Short mmCIF file of C-alpha atoms and ligand atoms in Angstrom, two decimals:
data_model
loop_
_atom_site.label_atom_id
_atom_site.label_comp_id
_atom_site.label_asym_id
_atom_site.label_seq_id
_atom_site.Cartn_x
_atom_site.Cartn_y
_atom_site.Cartn_z
CA MET L 263 119.37 -59.96 211.77
CA GLU L 264 116.55 -62.22 212.90
CA GLU L 265 113.50 -61.90 210.67
CA LYS L 266 110.43 -60.61 212.50
CA GLU L 267 107.55 -63.07 212.39
CA LEU L 268 104.47 -61.59 210.76
CA PRO L 269 101.21 -61.52 212.74
CA TYR L 270 99.10 -64.59 212.07
CA THR L 271 95.57 -64.20 210.77
CA LEU L 272 92.96 -66.87 210.25
CA ILE L 273 91.00 -66.47 207.06
CA ASN L 274 88.44 -68.49 205.23
CA VAL L 275 88.96 -67.46 201.65
CA ILE L 276 89.57 -63.94 200.45
CA GLY L 277 86.76 -62.81 198.24
CA GLY L 278 84.09 -64.92 199.84
CA PRO L 279 82.11 -67.20 197.60
CA ASP L 280 83.33 -65.36 194.48
CA GLY L 281 86.71 -67.03 194.85
CA VAL L 282 90.10 -65.85 195.92
CA TYR L 283 91.21 -62.38 194.90
CA GLU L 284 94.83 -63.06 194.20
CA ASP L 285 95.96 -59.45 194.33
CA HIS L 286 94.34 -59.08 197.74
CA THR L 287 96.12 -62.15 199.04
CA ALA L 288 99.45 -60.89 197.76
CA TYR L 289 98.88 -57.50 199.38
CA LEU L 290 97.84 -58.95 202.72
CA GLU L 291 100.75 -61.36 202.76
CA LYS L 292 103.17 -58.43 202.87
CA HIS L 293 101.81 -57.66 206.32
CA LEU L 294 100.22 -60.84 207.64
CA LYS L 295 100.79 -64.54 207.68
CA LEU L 296 97.47 -65.92 206.42
CA ILE L 297 96.29 -69.28 207.63
CA THR L 298 93.26 -70.72 205.91
CA MET L 299 90.58 -72.47 207.91
CA ASN L 300 91.59 -75.79 206.35
CA GLU L 301 95.27 -75.38 207.28
CA PHE L 302 94.22 -74.33 210.76
CA LEU L 303 92.03 -77.39 211.26
CA LYS L 304 94.79 -79.70 209.98
CA HIS L 305 97.46 -78.28 212.31
CA LYS L 306 95.39 -76.86 215.14
CA GLN L 307 98.04 -77.43 217.83
CA VAL L 308 100.64 -75.45 215.88
CA PHE L 309 98.44 -72.57 214.84
CA SER L 310 96.16 -72.11 217.85
CA PRO L 311 98.61 -69.97 219.87
CA LYS L 312 99.81 -68.04 216.82
CA ILE L 313 96.55 -66.66 215.46
CA GLN L 314 95.95 -63.04 216.49
CA ALA L 315 93.17 -62.07 214.12
CA VAL L 316 90.24 -63.64 212.33
CA TYR L 317 89.29 -62.20 208.97
CA VAL L 318 85.60 -62.75 208.21
CA TRP L 319 84.33 -62.65 204.66
CA TYR L 320 80.70 -63.28 203.97
CA TYR L 321 79.84 -64.90 207.28
CA LYS L 322 82.87 -67.23 207.18
CA PRO L 323 84.55 -68.50 209.18
CA VAL L 324 81.78 -68.81 211.76
CA VAL L 325 83.13 -67.24 214.94
CA ASN L 326 81.63 -69.45 217.63
CA LYS L 327 82.62 -70.46 221.15
CA GLU L 328 84.62 -73.43 219.94
CA LEU L 329 86.73 -71.30 217.62
CA LEU L 330 87.23 -68.59 220.23
CA GLN L 331 88.28 -71.16 222.83
CA SER L 332 90.86 -72.55 220.46
CA LEU L 333 92.51 -69.14 219.87
CA PRO L 334 94.03 -67.99 223.18
CA ASN L 335 95.94 -65.06 221.66
CA LEU L 336 93.17 -63.71 219.46
CA LYS L 337 93.01 -59.89 219.54
CA VAL L 338 90.44 -58.99 216.91
CA VAL L 339 87.75 -60.26 214.59
CA VAL L 340 87.54 -58.08 211.48
CA ASN L 341 84.46 -58.30 209.35
CA SER L 342 84.12 -57.36 205.70
CA GLY L 343 81.17 -55.03 205.24
CA ALA L 344 78.95 -53.10 207.58
CA GLY L 345 76.52 -55.68 208.94
CA VAL L 346 77.71 -57.62 211.97
CA ASP L 347 74.43 -59.48 212.58
CA HIS L 348 76.19 -62.80 211.95
CA LEU L 349 78.65 -62.19 214.77
CA ASP L 350 77.79 -62.90 218.40
CA LEU L 351 79.32 -59.69 219.72
CA LYS L 352 78.62 -60.48 223.37
CA LEU L 353 80.36 -63.82 223.06
CA ILE L 354 83.36 -62.36 221.23
CA PHE L 355 83.74 -59.49 223.72
CA SER L 356 83.54 -61.98 226.61
CA PHE L 357 86.84 -63.41 225.30
CA GLY L 358 88.42 -59.94 225.47
CA VAL L 359 88.49 -59.83 221.67
CA LYS L 360 87.73 -56.67 219.68
CA VAL L 361 85.54 -56.46 216.59
CA ALA L 362 85.95 -54.13 213.61
CA ASN L 363 84.04 -53.74 210.33
CA THR L 364 84.35 -51.69 207.14
CA PRO L 365 81.29 -49.44 206.95
CA PHE L 366 82.85 -46.66 204.88
CA ALA L 367 84.04 -48.99 202.14
CA VAL L 368 80.52 -50.26 201.48
CA SER L 369 78.28 -47.24 201.98
CA SER L 370 78.50 -45.56 198.55
CA PRO L 371 78.32 -48.71 196.40
CA THR L 372 75.40 -50.03 198.46
CA ALA L 373 73.53 -46.73 198.11
CA ASP L 374 74.29 -46.81 194.37
CA LEU L 375 72.82 -50.30 194.15
CA GLY L 376 69.66 -49.19 195.97
CA ILE L 377 69.14 -46.47 193.37
CA ALA L 378 70.00 -48.91 190.56
CA LEU L 379 67.36 -51.37 191.82
CA MET L 380 64.79 -48.60 192.12
CA LEU L 381 65.43 -47.43 188.56
CA ALA L 382 65.63 -50.97 187.19
CA SER L 383 62.26 -51.79 188.71
CA ALA L 384 60.60 -48.51 187.79
CA ARG L 385 61.83 -48.63 184.19
CA ASN L 386 61.53 -52.40 183.57
CA ILE L 387 65.23 -52.70 182.76
CA VAL L 388 65.53 -56.43 183.42
CA GLU L 389 62.41 -57.34 181.46
CA GLY L 390 63.45 -54.86 178.77
CA HIS L 391 66.82 -56.54 178.43
CA ARG L 392 65.16 -59.93 178.15
CA ILE L 393 62.92 -58.66 175.34
CA ALA L 394 65.76 -56.88 173.57
CA VAL L 395 67.95 -60.01 173.41
CA SER L 396 65.23 -62.67 172.98
CA PRO L 397 65.36 -64.60 169.68
CA ASP L 398 61.54 -64.43 169.67
CA THR L 399 61.45 -60.62 169.58
CA LYS L 400 60.47 -59.22 166.20
CA LEU L 401 59.27 -55.73 167.11
CA PHE L 402 59.91 -53.45 170.06
CA ASN L 403 56.28 -52.73 170.80
CA ALA L 404 56.32 -53.10 174.54
CA ALA L 405 52.80 -52.94 175.86
CA TRP L 406 53.91 -51.90 179.31
CA LEU L 407 55.04 -48.57 180.60
CA GLY L 408 57.39 -47.83 183.43
CA GLU L 409 57.13 -45.21 186.16
CA GLU L 410 59.20 -42.07 186.51
CA VAL L 411 61.09 -41.72 189.72
CA THR L 412 61.35 -37.97 189.17
CA GLY L 413 58.99 -36.28 191.57
CA ALA L 414 57.97 -39.60 193.16
CA THR L 415 58.12 -40.14 196.92
CA LEU L 416 60.92 -42.29 198.31
CA GLY L 417 60.56 -43.57 201.86
CA ILE L 418 63.87 -44.58 203.41
CA ILE L 419 63.66 -46.83 206.45
CA GLY L 420 67.00 -46.63 208.25
CA MET L 421 68.78 -43.30 207.83
CA GLY L 422 72.33 -44.24 208.79
CA THR L 423 75.31 -43.67 206.53
CA ILE L 424 73.94 -45.75 203.64
CA GLY L 425 70.38 -44.46 203.99
CA TYR L 426 71.64 -40.89 203.90
CA LYS L 427 73.68 -41.58 200.78
CA VAL L 428 70.53 -42.98 199.16
CA ALA L 429 68.79 -39.71 200.05
CA GLN L 430 71.61 -37.64 198.54
CA ARG L 431 71.30 -39.59 195.30
CA ALA L 432 67.49 -39.43 195.28
CA LYS L 433 67.63 -35.65 195.67
CA ALA L 434 69.25 -35.48 192.25
CA PHE L 435 66.06 -37.10 190.87
CA ASP L 436 63.92 -34.42 192.53
CA MET L 437 62.32 -37.13 194.66
CA LYS L 438 60.32 -36.25 197.73
CA ILE L 439 62.16 -37.97 200.56
CA LEU L 440 60.60 -39.32 203.73
CA TYR L 441 62.57 -41.22 206.32
CA HIS L 442 61.99 -43.28 209.40
CA ASN L 443 64.79 -43.97 211.83
CA ARG L 444 65.24 -44.70 215.52
CA ASN L 445 66.76 -41.25 215.91
CA ARG L 446 65.95 -38.16 213.96
CA ARG L 447 68.90 -36.72 211.97
CA ASN L 448 69.88 -33.14 212.63
CA ARG L 449 68.17 -30.31 210.75
CA VAL L 450 71.23 -29.53 208.64
CA ASP L 451 71.34 -33.10 207.31
CA GLU L 452 67.60 -33.11 206.70
CA GLU L 453 67.62 -29.80 204.87
CA ALA L 454 70.62 -30.74 202.73
CA VAL L 455 68.59 -33.52 201.08
CA GLY L 456 65.10 -32.21 201.75
CA ALA L 457 64.21 -35.25 203.87
CA VAL L 458 61.12 -35.24 206.07
CA TYR L 459 61.19 -37.31 209.25
CA CYS L 460 58.29 -39.72 209.86
CA PRO L 461 58.30 -40.78 213.52
CA LYS L 462 55.63 -43.37 212.60
CA MET L 463 56.76 -45.89 209.98
CA GLU L 464 53.13 -46.36 208.97
CA ASP L 465 52.95 -42.78 207.68
CA LEU L 466 56.00 -43.33 205.50
CA LEU L 467 54.62 -46.61 204.15
CA ARG L 468 51.26 -45.04 203.28
CA GLN L 469 52.78 -42.13 201.37
CA SER L 470 55.75 -43.62 199.53
CA ASP L 471 55.94 -44.74 195.90
CA PHE L 472 59.22 -46.48 196.63
CA VAL L 473 60.19 -47.82 200.04
CA MET L 474 63.86 -48.62 200.58
CA LEU L 475 65.05 -50.70 203.54
CA VAL L 476 68.47 -49.76 204.88
CA VAL L 477 68.42 -50.89 208.52
CA ASN L 478 70.80 -53.12 210.46
CA LEU L 479 69.39 -56.55 211.21
CA THR L 480 68.64 -56.72 214.95
CA PRO L 481 65.94 -58.49 216.97
CA GLN L 482 63.92 -55.25 216.60
CA THR L 483 64.18 -55.11 212.80
CA CYS L 484 63.72 -58.82 212.08
CA LYS L 485 60.52 -59.10 209.97
CA LEU L 486 60.01 -55.36 210.34
CA ILE L 487 58.02 -55.48 207.11
CA GLY L 488 55.26 -58.08 207.34
CA GLU L 489 51.69 -58.46 206.16
CA LYS L 490 50.41 -55.46 208.12
CA GLU L 491 53.17 -53.12 206.91
CA LEU L 492 52.83 -54.29 203.29
CA GLY L 493 49.12 -53.59 203.66
CA PHE L 494 49.89 -49.95 204.52
CA MET L 495 51.80 -49.52 201.26
CA LYS L 496 50.17 -48.21 198.08
CA PRO L 497 49.19 -50.87 195.52
CA THR L 498 51.38 -48.92 193.08
CA ALA L 499 54.42 -48.94 195.39
CA THR L 500 57.72 -50.82 195.08
CA LEU L 501 59.68 -52.26 197.99
CA ILE L 502 63.48 -52.25 197.69
CA ASN L 503 65.73 -54.09 200.14
CA ILE L 504 69.48 -53.50 200.28
CA CYS L 505 70.09 -54.46 203.91
CA ARG L 506 69.23 -57.97 205.12
CA GLY L 507 66.64 -60.41 203.82
CA GLN L 508 65.30 -61.16 207.30
CA VAL L 509 64.01 -57.61 207.62
CA ILE L 510 61.09 -58.66 205.38
CA ASP L 511 58.67 -61.48 206.14
CA GLN L 512 59.20 -63.23 202.80
CA ASP L 513 56.00 -65.28 202.95
CA ALA L 514 54.03 -62.09 203.41
CA LEU L 515 55.94 -60.49 200.55
CA VAL L 516 55.12 -63.37 198.22
CA LYS L 517 51.40 -62.95 199.01
CA ALA L 518 51.56 -59.16 198.63
CA LEU L 519 53.22 -59.47 195.22
CA GLN L 520 50.85 -62.20 194.07
CA ASN L 521 47.75 -60.33 195.16
CA GLY L 522 48.64 -56.83 193.99
CA ILE L 523 48.92 -55.46 197.54
CA ILE L 524 52.09 -53.79 196.30
CA LYS L 525 53.26 -53.41 192.72
CA ALA L 526 56.78 -54.80 192.80
CA ALA L 527 59.88 -55.61 194.81
CA ALA L 528 63.59 -55.30 194.12
CA LEU L 529 65.79 -57.25 196.51
CA ASP L 530 69.55 -57.48 196.83
CA VAL L 531 69.12 -59.67 199.89
CA THR L 532 66.91 -62.63 200.77
CA TYR L 533 66.94 -65.51 203.21
CA PRO L 534 68.50 -67.86 202.59
CA GLU L 535 70.98 -66.70 199.95
CA PRO L 536 70.60 -67.94 197.33
CA LEU L 537 66.91 -68.83 197.55
CA PRO L 538 66.01 -72.46 196.81
CA ARG L 539 65.41 -72.68 193.07
CA ASP L 540 61.74 -73.52 193.57
CA HIS L 541 61.08 -70.62 195.97
CA ALA L 542 57.84 -68.75 195.28
CA LEU L 543 59.65 -65.39 195.00
CA LEU L 544 61.58 -66.71 192.00
CA GLN L 545 58.36 -67.54 190.17
CA LEU L 546 57.06 -63.96 190.24
CA LYS L 547 57.23 -61.51 187.36
CA ASN L 548 57.03 -58.34 189.48
CA ILE L 549 60.35 -58.85 191.22
CA ILE L 550 64.04 -58.24 190.59
CA ILE L 551 66.59 -60.09 192.69
CA THR L 552 70.34 -59.51 192.71
CA PRO L 553 72.80 -61.78 194.53
CA HIS L 554 73.78 -59.57 197.51
CA ILE L 555 76.07 -57.31 195.51
CA GLY L 556 75.75 -54.03 197.42
CA SER L 557 79.49 -53.85 198.03
CA ALA L 558 80.57 -55.86 195.01
CA THR L 559 82.72 -53.29 193.25
CA ALA L 560 86.45 -53.56 192.73
CA GLN L 561 86.99 -50.28 194.59
CA ALA L 562 84.89 -51.25 197.61
CA ARG L 563 86.43 -54.69 197.93
CA HIS L 564 89.90 -53.17 197.79
CA LEU L 565 89.10 -50.55 200.42
CA MET L 566 87.45 -53.20 202.60
CA MET L 567 90.60 -55.26 202.53
CA ARG L 568 92.76 -52.24 203.39
CA ASN L 569 90.42 -51.24 206.24
CA MET L 570 90.45 -54.78 207.59
CA LEU L 571 94.23 -54.89 207.46
CA GLU L 572 94.49 -51.52 209.25
CA ALA L 573 92.20 -52.79 212.01
CA ILE L 574 94.19 -56.02 212.40
CA LEU L 575 97.54 -54.26 212.62
CA ALA L 576 96.19 -51.67 215.09
CA ALA L 577 94.66 -54.34 217.34
CA ILE L 578 97.81 -56.44 217.31
CA ASN L 579 99.94 -53.42 218.15
CA GLY L 580 97.64 -52.28 220.95
CA LEU L 581 96.61 -49.10 219.09
CA PRO L 582 93.10 -47.66 218.76
CA VAL L 583 91.28 -49.90 216.28
CA PRO L 584 89.76 -48.04 213.32
CA ASN L 585 86.08 -48.87 212.75
CA GLU L 586 85.88 -50.72 216.02
CA VAL L 587 82.39 -52.09 216.70
CA HIS L 588 81.14 -51.57 220.22
CA ALA L 589 78.43 -53.45 222.10
O1 GLV F 1306 76.05 -56.91 203.25
C1 GLV F 1306 76.92 -56.09 203.25
C2 GLV F 1306 77.43 -55.45 204.42
O2 GLV F 1306 77.08 -55.86 205.53
O3 GLV F 1306 78.19 -54.49 204.27
#
């Protein structure tokens, strides 16, 4: 019997900049023939007509016009994670190619990280660790005190799937929850977490002890938080960002942190990533930065890979594509 040729998929590397996850590669290779970007570029003529899917990890490969033109049989671009701000959807759709992402794989771990950053900042965990392990430490007589999140007000900007999961977690800390979103959630959702809708973002910023950013990056949300918005925040407030760095005007944030306009920031995302080593944000004491690890759990990465594979196989077989992204 003639062996059926597996669908061809163009990948960069599996696992993004962390390196190749070998078990993921082995799993995918049961269903797909994986062609790396380097192999593709070396043998473009051979592979161009074969590739039916592009598998995007961490912004790579870049899906631009040149790549799309060189893949006449491309059916789908599947993206790891929820954010598709790095994909030119209009351009991709104009080639008759579908797009899918993996929002459900990332929502819980990203919400967990938001809460972890809030607690780490409020309770000085990073500085505490540094003191605890420093060879210079003789006595644990920390002169500083943290803040309790219990009973504090959390303002969530962006109440989609991840924002709502943040609210569910914050409820367990008896936090007062405010939220701002393009669309108001239904009453049942609001009541389940005790969240109060703020149609004006300014009201949320003025009242919150912790402000968490959980929006998609779009032209409307780029630099959503700048000098004016930081100025609305309490001088005792902390800004937490688990979505995209570009949502904050970083120069304004540096000034706000230097001048005590706000108390602290905790960022999982910046622009660029990583920041240049001499960047002003890295010189500040009232900041925590993590290296974009919202979805960096073994479970999430595994589910992402499975969701991406499901979308590829569905698109190739002309079936409804799970987690399809629409214009
Ligand atoms: O950054 C992570 C994601 O887009 O899911």
